[in-house]
PDB file of N, CA and C in Angstrom:
ATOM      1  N   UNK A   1     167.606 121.979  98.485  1.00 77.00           N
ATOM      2  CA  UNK A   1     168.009 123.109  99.300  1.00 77.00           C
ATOM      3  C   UNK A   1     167.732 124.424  98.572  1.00 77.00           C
ATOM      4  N   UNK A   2     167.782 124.265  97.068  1.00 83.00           N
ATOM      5  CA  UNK A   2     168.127 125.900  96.419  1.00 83.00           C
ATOM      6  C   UNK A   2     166.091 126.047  96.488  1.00 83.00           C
ATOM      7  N   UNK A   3     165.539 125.219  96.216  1.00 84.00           N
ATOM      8  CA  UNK A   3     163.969 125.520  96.722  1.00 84.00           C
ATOM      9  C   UNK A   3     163.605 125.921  97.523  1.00 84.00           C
ATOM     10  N   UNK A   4     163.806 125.454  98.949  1.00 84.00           N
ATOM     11  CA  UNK A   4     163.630 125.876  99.906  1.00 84.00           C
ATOM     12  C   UNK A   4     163.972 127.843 100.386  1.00 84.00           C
ATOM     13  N   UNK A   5     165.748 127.742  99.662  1.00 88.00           N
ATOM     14  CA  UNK A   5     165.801 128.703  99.520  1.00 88.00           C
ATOM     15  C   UNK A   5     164.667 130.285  99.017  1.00 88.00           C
ATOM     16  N   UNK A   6     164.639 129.817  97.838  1.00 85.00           N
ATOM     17  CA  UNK A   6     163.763 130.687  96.913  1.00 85.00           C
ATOM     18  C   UNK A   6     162.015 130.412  97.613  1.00 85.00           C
ATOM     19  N   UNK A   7     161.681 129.294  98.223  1.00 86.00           N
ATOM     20  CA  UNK A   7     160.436 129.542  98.963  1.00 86.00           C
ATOM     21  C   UNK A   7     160.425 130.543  99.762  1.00 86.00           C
ATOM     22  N   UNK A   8     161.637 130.586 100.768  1.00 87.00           N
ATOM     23  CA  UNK A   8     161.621 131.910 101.714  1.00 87.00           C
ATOM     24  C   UNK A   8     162.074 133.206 101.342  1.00 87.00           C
ATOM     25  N   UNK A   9     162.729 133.530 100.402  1.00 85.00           N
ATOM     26  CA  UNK A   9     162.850 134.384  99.380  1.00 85.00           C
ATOM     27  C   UNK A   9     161.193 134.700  98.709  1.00 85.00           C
ATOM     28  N   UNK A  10     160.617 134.079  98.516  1.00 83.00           N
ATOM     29  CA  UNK A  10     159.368 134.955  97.216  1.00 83.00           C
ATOM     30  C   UNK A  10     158.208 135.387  98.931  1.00 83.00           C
ATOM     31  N   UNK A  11     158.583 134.969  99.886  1.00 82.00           N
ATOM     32  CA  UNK A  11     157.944 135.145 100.824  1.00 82.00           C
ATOM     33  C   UNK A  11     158.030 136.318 101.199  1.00 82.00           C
ATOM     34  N   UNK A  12     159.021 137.451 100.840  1.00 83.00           N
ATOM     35  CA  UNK A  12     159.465 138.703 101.045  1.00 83.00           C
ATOM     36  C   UNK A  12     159.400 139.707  99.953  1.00 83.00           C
ATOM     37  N   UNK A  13     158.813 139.390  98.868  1.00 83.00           N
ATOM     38  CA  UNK A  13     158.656 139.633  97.555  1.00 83.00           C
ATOM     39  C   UNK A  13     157.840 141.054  98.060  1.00 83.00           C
ATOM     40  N   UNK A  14     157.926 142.072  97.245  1.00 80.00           N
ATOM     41  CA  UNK A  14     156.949 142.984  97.282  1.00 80.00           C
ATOM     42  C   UNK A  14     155.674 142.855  96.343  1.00 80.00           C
ATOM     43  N   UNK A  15     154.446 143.774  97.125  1.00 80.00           N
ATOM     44  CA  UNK A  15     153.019 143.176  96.187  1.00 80.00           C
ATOM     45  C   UNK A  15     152.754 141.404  95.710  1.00 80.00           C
ATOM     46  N   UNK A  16     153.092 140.877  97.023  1.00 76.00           N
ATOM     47  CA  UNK A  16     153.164 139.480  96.506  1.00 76.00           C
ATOM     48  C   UNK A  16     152.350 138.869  98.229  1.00 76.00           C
ATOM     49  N   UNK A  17     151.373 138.278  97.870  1.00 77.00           N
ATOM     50  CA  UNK A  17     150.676 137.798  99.035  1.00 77.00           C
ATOM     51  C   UNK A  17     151.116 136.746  99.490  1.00 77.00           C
ATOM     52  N   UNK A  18     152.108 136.151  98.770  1.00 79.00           N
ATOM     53  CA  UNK A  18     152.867 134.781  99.633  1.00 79.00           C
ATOM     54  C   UNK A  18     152.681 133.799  98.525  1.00 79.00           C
ATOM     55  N   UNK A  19     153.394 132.344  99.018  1.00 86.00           N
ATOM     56  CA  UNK A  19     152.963 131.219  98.558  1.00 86.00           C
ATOM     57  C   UNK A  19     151.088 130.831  98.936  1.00 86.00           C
ATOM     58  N   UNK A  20     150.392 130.642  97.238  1.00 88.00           N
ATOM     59  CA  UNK A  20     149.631 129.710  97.258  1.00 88.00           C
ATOM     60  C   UNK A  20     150.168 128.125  97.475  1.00 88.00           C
ATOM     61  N   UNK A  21     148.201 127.345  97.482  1.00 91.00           N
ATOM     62  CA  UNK A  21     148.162 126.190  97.554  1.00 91.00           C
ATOM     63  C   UNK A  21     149.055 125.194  96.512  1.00 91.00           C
ATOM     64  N   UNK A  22     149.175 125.602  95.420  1.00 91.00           N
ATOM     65  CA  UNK A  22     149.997 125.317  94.354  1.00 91.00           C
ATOM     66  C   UNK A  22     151.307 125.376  94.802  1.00 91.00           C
ATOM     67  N   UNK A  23     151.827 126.316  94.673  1.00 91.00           N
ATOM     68  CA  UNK A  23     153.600 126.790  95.550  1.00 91.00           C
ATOM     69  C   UNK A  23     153.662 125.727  96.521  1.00 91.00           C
ATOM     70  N   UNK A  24     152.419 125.863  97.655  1.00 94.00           N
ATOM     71  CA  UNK A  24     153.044 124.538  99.036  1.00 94.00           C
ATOM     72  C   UNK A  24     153.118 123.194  98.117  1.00 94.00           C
ATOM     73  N   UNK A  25     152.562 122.860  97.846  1.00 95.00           N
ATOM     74  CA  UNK A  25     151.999 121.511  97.331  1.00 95.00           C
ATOM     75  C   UNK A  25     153.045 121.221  96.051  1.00 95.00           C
ATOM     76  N   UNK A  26     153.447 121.474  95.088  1.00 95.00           N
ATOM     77  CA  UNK A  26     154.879 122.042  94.726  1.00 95.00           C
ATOM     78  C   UNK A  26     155.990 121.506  95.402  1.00 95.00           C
ATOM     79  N   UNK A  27     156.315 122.249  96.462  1.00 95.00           N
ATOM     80  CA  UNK A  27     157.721 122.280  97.391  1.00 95.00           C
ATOM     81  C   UNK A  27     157.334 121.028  97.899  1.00 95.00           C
ATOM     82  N   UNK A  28     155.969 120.708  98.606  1.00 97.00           N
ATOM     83  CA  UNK A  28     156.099 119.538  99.099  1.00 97.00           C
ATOM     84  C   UNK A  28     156.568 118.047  98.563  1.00 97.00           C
ATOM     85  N   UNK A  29     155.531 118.401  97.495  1.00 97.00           N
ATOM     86  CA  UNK A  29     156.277 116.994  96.905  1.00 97.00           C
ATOM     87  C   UNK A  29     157.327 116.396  96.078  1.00 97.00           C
ATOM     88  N   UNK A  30     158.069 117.758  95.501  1.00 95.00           N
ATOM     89  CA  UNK A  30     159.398 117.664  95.232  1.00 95.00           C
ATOM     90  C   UNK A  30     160.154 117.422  96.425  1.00 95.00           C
ATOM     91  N   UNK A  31     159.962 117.677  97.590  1.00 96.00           N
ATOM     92  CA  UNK A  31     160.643 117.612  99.232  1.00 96.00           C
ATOM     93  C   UNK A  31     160.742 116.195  99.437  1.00 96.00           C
ATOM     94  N   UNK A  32     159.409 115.512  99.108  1.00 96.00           N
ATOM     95  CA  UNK A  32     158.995 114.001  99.483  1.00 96.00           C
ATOM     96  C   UNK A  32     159.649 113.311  98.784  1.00 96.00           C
ATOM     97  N   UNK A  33     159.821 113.629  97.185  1.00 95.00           N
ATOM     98  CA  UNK A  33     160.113 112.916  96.191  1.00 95.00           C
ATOM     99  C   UNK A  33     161.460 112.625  96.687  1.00 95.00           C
ATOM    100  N   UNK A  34     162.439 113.445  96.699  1.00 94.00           N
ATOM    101  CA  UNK A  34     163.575 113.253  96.821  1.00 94.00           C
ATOM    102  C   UNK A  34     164.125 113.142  98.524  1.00 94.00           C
ATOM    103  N   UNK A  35     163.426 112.596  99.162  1.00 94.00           N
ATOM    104  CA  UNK A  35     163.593 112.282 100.912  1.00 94.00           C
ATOM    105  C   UNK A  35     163.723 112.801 101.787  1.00 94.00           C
ATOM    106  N   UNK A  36     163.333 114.061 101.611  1.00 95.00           N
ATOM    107  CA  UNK A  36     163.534 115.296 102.835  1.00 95.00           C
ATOM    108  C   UNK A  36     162.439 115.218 103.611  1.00 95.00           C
ATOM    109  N   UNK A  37     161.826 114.515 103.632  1.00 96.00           N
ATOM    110  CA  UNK A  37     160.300 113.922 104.340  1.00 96.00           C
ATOM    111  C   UNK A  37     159.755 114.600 105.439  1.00 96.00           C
ATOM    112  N   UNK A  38     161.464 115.161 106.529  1.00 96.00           N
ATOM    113  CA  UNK A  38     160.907 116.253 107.861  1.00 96.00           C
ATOM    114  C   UNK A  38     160.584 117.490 106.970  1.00 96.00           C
ATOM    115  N   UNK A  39     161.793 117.921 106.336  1.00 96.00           N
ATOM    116  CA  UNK A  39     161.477 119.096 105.362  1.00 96.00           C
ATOM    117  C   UNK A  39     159.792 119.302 104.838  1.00 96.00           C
ATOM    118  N   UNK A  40     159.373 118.033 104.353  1.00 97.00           N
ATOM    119  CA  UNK A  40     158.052 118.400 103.724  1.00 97.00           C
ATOM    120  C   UNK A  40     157.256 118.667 104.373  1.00 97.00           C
ATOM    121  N   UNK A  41     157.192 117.809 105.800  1.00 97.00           N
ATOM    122  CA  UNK A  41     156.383 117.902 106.752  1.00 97.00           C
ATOM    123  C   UNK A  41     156.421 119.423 107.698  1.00 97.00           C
ATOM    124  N   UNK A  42     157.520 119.861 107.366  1.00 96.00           N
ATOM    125  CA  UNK A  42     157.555 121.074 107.841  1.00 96.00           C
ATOM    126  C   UNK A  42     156.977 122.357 106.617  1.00 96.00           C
ATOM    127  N   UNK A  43     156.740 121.933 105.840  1.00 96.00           N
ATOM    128  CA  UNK A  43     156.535 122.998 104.399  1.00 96.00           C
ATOM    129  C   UNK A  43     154.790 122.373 105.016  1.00 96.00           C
ATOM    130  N   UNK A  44     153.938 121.292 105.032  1.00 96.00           N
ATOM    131  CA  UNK A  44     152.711 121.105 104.999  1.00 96.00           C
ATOM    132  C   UNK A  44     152.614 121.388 106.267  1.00 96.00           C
ATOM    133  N   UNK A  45     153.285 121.852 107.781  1.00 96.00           N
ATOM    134  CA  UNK A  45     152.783 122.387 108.778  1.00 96.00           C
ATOM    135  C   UNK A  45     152.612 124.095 108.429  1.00 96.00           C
ATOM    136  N   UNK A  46     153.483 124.546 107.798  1.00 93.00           N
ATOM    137  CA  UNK A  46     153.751 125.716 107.349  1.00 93.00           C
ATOM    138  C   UNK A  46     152.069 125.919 106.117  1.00 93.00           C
ATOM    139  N   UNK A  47     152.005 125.365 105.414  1.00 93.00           N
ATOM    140  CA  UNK A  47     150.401 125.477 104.794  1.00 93.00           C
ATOM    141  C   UNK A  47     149.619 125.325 105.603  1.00 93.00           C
ATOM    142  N   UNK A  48     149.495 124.713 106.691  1.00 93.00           N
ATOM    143  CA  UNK A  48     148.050 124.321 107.784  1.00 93.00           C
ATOM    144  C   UNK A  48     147.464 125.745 108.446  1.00 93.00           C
ATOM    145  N   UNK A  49     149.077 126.265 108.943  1.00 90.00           N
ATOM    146  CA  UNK A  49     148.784 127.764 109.619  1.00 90.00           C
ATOM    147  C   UNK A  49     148.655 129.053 108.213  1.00 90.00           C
ATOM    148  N   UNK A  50     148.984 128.683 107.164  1.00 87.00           N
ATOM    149  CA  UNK A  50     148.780 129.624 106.605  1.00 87.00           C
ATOM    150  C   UNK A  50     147.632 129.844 105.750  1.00 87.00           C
ATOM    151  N   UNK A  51     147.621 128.654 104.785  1.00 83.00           N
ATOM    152  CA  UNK A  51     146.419 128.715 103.758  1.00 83.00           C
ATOM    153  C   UNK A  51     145.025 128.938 103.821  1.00 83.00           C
ATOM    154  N   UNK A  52     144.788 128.493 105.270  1.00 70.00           N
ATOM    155  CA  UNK A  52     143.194 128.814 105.474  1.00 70.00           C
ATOM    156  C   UNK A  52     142.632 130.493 106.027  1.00 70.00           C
ATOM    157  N   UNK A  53     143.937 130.884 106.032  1.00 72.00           N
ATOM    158  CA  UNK A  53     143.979 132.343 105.869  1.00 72.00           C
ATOM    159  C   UNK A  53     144.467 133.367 104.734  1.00 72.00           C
ATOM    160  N   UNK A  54     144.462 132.626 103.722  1.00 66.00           N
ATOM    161  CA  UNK A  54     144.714 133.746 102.868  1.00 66.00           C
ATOM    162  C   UNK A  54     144.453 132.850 101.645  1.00 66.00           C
ATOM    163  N   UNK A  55     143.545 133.618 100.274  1.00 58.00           N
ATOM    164  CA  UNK A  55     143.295 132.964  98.791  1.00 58.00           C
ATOM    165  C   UNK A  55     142.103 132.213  99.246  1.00 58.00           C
ATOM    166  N   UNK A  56     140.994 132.702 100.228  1.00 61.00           N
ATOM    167  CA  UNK A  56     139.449 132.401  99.904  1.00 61.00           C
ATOM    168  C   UNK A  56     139.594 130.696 100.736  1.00 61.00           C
ATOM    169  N   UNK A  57     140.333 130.489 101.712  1.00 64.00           N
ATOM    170  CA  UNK A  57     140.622 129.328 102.087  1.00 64.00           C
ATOM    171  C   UNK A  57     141.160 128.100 101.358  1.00 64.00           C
ATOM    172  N   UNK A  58     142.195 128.655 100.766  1.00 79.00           N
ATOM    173  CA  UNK A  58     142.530 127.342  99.767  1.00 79.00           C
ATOM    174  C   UNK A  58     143.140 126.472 100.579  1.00 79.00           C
ATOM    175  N   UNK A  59     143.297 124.968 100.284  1.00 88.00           N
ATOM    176  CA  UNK A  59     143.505 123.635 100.871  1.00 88.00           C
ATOM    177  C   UNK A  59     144.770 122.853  99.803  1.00 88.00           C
ATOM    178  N   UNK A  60     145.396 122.535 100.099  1.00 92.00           N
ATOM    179  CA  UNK A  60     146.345 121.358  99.631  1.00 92.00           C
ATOM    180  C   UNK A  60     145.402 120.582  98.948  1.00 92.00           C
ATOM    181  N   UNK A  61     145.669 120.088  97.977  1.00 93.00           N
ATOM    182  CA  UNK A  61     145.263 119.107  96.657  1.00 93.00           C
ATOM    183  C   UNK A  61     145.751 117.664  98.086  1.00 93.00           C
ATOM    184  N   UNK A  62     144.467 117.083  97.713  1.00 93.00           N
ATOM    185  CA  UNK A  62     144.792 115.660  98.539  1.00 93.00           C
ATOM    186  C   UNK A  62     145.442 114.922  98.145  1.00 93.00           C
ATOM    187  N   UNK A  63     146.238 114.388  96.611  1.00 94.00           N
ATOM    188  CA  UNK A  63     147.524 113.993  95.679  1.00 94.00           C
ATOM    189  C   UNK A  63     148.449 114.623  96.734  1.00 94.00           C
ATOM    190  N   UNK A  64     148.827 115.810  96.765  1.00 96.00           N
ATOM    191  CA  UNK A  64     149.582 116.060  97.936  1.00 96.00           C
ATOM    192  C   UNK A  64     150.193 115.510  98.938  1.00 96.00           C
ATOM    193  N   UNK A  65     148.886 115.703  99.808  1.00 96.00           N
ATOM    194  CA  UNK A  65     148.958 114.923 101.121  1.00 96.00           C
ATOM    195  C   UNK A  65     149.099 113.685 101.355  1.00 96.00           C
ATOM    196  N   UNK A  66     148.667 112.953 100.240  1.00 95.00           N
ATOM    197  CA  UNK A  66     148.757 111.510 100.112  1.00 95.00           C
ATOM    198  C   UNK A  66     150.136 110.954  99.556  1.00 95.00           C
ATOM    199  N   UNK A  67     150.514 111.471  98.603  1.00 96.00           N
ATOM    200  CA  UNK A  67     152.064 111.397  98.294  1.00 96.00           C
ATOM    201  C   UNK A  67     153.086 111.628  99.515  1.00 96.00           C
ATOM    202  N   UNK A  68     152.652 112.450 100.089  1.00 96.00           N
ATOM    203  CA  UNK A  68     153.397 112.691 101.622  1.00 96.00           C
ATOM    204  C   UNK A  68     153.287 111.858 102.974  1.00 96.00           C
ATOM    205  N   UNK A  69     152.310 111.612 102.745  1.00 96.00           N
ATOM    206  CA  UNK A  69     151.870 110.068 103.532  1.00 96.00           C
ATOM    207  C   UNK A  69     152.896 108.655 103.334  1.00 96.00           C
ATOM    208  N   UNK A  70     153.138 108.412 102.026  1.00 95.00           N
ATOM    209  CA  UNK A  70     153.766 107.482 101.341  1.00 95.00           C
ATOM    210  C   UNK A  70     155.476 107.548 101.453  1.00 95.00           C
ATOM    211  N   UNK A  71     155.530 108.871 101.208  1.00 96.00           N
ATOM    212  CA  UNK A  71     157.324 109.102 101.861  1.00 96.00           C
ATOM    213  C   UNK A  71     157.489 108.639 103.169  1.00 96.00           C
ATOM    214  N   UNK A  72     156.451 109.515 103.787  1.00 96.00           N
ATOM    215  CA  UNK A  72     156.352 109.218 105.796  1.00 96.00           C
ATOM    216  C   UNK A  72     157.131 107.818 105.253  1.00 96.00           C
ATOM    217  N   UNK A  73     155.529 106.411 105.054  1.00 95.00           N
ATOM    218  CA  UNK A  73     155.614 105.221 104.971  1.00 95.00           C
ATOM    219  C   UNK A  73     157.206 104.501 104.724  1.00 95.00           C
ATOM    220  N   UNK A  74     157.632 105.233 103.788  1.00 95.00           N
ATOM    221  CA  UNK A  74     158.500 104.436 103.346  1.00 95.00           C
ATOM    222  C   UNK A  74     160.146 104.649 104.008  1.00 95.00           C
ATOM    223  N   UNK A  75     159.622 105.707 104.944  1.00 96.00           N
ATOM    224  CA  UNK A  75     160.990 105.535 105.933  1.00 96.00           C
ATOM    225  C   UNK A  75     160.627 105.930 107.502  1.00 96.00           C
ATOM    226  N   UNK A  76     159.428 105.149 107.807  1.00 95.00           N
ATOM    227  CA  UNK A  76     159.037 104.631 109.152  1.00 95.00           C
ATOM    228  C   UNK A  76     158.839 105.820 109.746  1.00 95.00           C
ATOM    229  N   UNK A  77     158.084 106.840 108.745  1.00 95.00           N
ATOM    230  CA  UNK A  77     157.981 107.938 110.421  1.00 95.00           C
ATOM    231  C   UNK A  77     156.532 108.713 110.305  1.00 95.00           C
ATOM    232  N   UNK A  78     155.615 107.196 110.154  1.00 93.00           N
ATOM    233  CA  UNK A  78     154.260 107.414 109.912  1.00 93.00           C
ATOM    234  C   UNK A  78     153.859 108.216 111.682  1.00 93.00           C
ATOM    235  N   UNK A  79     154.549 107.032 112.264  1.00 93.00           N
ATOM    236  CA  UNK A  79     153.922 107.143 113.527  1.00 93.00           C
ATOM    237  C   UNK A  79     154.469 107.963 114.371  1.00 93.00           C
ATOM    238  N   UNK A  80     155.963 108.881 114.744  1.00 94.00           N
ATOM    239  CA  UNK A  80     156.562 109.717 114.898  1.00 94.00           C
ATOM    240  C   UNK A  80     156.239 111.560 114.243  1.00 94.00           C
ATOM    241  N   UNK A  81     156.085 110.737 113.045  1.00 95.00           N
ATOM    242  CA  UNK A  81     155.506 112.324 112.526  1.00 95.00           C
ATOM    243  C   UNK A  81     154.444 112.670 111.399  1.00 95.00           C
ATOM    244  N   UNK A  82     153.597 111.308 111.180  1.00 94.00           N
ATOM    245  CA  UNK A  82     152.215 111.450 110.155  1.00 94.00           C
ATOM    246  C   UNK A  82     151.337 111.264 111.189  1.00 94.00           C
ATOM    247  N   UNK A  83     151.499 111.337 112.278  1.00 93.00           N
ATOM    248  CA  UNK A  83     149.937 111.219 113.020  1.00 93.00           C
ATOM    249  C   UNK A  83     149.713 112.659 113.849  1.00 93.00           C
ATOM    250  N   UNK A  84     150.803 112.928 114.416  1.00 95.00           N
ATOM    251  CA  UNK A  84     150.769 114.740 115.174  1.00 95.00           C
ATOM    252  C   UNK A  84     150.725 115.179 113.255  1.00 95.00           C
ATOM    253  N   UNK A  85     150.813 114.893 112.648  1.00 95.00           N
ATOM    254  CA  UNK A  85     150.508 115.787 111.229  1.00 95.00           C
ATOM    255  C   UNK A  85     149.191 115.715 111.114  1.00 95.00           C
ATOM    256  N   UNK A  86     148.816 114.498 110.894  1.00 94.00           N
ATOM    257  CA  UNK A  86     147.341 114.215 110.861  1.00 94.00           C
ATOM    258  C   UNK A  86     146.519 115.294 111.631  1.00 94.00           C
ATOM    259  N   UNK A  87     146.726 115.988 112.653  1.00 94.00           N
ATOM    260  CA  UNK A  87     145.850 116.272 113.572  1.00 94.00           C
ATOM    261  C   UNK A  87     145.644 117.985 113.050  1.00 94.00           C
ATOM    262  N   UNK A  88     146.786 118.296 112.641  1.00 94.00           N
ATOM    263  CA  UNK A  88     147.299 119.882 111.951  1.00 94.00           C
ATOM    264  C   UNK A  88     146.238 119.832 110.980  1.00 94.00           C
ATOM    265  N   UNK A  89     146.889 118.689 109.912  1.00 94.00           N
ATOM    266  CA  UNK A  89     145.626 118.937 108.403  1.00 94.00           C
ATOM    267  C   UNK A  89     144.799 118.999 108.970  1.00 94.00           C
ATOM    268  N   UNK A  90     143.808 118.327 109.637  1.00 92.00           N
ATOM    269  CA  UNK A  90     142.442 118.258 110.033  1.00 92.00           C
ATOM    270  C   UNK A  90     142.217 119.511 110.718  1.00 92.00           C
ATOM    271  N   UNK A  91     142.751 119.762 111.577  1.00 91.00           N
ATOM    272  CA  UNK A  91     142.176 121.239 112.417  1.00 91.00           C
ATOM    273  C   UNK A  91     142.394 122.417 110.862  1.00 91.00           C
ATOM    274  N   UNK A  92     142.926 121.975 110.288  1.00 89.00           N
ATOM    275  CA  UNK A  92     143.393 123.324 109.005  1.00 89.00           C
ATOM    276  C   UNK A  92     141.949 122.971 107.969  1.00 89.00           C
ATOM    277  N   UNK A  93     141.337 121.861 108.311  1.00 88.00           N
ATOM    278  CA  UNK A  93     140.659 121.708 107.161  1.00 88.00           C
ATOM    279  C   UNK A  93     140.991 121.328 105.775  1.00 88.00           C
ATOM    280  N   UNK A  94     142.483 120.630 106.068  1.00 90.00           N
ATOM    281  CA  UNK A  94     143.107 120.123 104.623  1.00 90.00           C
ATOM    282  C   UNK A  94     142.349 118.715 104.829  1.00 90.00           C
ATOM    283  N   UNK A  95     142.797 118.596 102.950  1.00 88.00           N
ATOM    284  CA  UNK A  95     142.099 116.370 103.029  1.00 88.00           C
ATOM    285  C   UNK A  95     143.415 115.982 104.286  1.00 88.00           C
ATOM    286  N   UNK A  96     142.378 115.040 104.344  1.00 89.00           N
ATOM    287  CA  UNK A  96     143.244 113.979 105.159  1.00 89.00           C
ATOM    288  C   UNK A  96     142.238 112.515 105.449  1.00 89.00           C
ATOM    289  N   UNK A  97     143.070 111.515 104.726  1.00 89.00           N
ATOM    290  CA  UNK A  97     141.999 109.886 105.165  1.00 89.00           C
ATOM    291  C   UNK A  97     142.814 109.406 106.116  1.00 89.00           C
ATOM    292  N   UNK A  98     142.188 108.486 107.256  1.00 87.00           N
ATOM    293  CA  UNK A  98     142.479 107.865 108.132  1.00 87.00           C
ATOM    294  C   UNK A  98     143.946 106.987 107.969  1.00 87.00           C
ATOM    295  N   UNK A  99     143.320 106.607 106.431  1.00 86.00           N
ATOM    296  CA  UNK A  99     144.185 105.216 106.240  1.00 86.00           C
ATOM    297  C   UNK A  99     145.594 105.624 105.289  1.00 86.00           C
ATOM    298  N   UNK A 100     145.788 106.929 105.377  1.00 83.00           N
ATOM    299  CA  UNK A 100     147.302 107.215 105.008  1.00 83.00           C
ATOM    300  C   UNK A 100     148.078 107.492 106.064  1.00 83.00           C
ATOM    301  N   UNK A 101     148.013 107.356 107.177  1.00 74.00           N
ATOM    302  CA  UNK A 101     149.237 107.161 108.134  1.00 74.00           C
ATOM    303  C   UNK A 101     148.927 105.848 108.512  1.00 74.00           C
ATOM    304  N   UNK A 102     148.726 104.613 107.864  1.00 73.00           N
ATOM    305  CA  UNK A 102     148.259 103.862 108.699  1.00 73.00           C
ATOM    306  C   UNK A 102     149.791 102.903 107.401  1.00 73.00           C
ATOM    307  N   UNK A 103     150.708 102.347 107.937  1.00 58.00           N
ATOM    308  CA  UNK A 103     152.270 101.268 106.966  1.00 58.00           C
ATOM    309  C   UNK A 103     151.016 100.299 106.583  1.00 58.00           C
TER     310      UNK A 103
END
């Protein structure tokens, strides 16, 4: 929670262009690690609309996305909420393989 916090906090920062790819990717998988899994998925919808607009198009590290895949997996919400994800990364131009929403 106190992350999340301070994510939307440095977001208001002055002379500060926002969270980079690093920062999302970061929050995310500390999010995943410890089971907040909608949380993360909401921090990597939150990179889809943002990153390919700002820092020369930077992309999520596919370790990332794939670690986030694996949380989905491991509490059944590949198919509820890693496949409408799936479709975000891809239109964003983040990695994304077929076979990580796939239990």
């Amino acid at each position: 929670e106190r992350a999340m916090v301070i994510f939307k906090d440095m977001k208001t920062w002055a002379n500060f262009d926002g969270p980079d790819a690093n920062t999302y990717g970061a929050l995310i998988c500390g999010l995943a690690k410890h089971g907040c899994t909608r949380e993360a998925v909401g921090v990597a919808e939150e990179a889809c609309e943002t990153l390919p607009f700002k820092y020369d198009q930077q992309r999520l590290h596919a370790s990332v996305v794939r670690q986030l895949y694996r949380a989905l997996a491991k509490v059944g919400l590949l198919d509820e909420v890693g496949v409408p994800l799936s479709v975000k990364l891809r239109t964003a131009g983040m990695p994304y393989d077929e076979r990580w929403d796939q239990a």
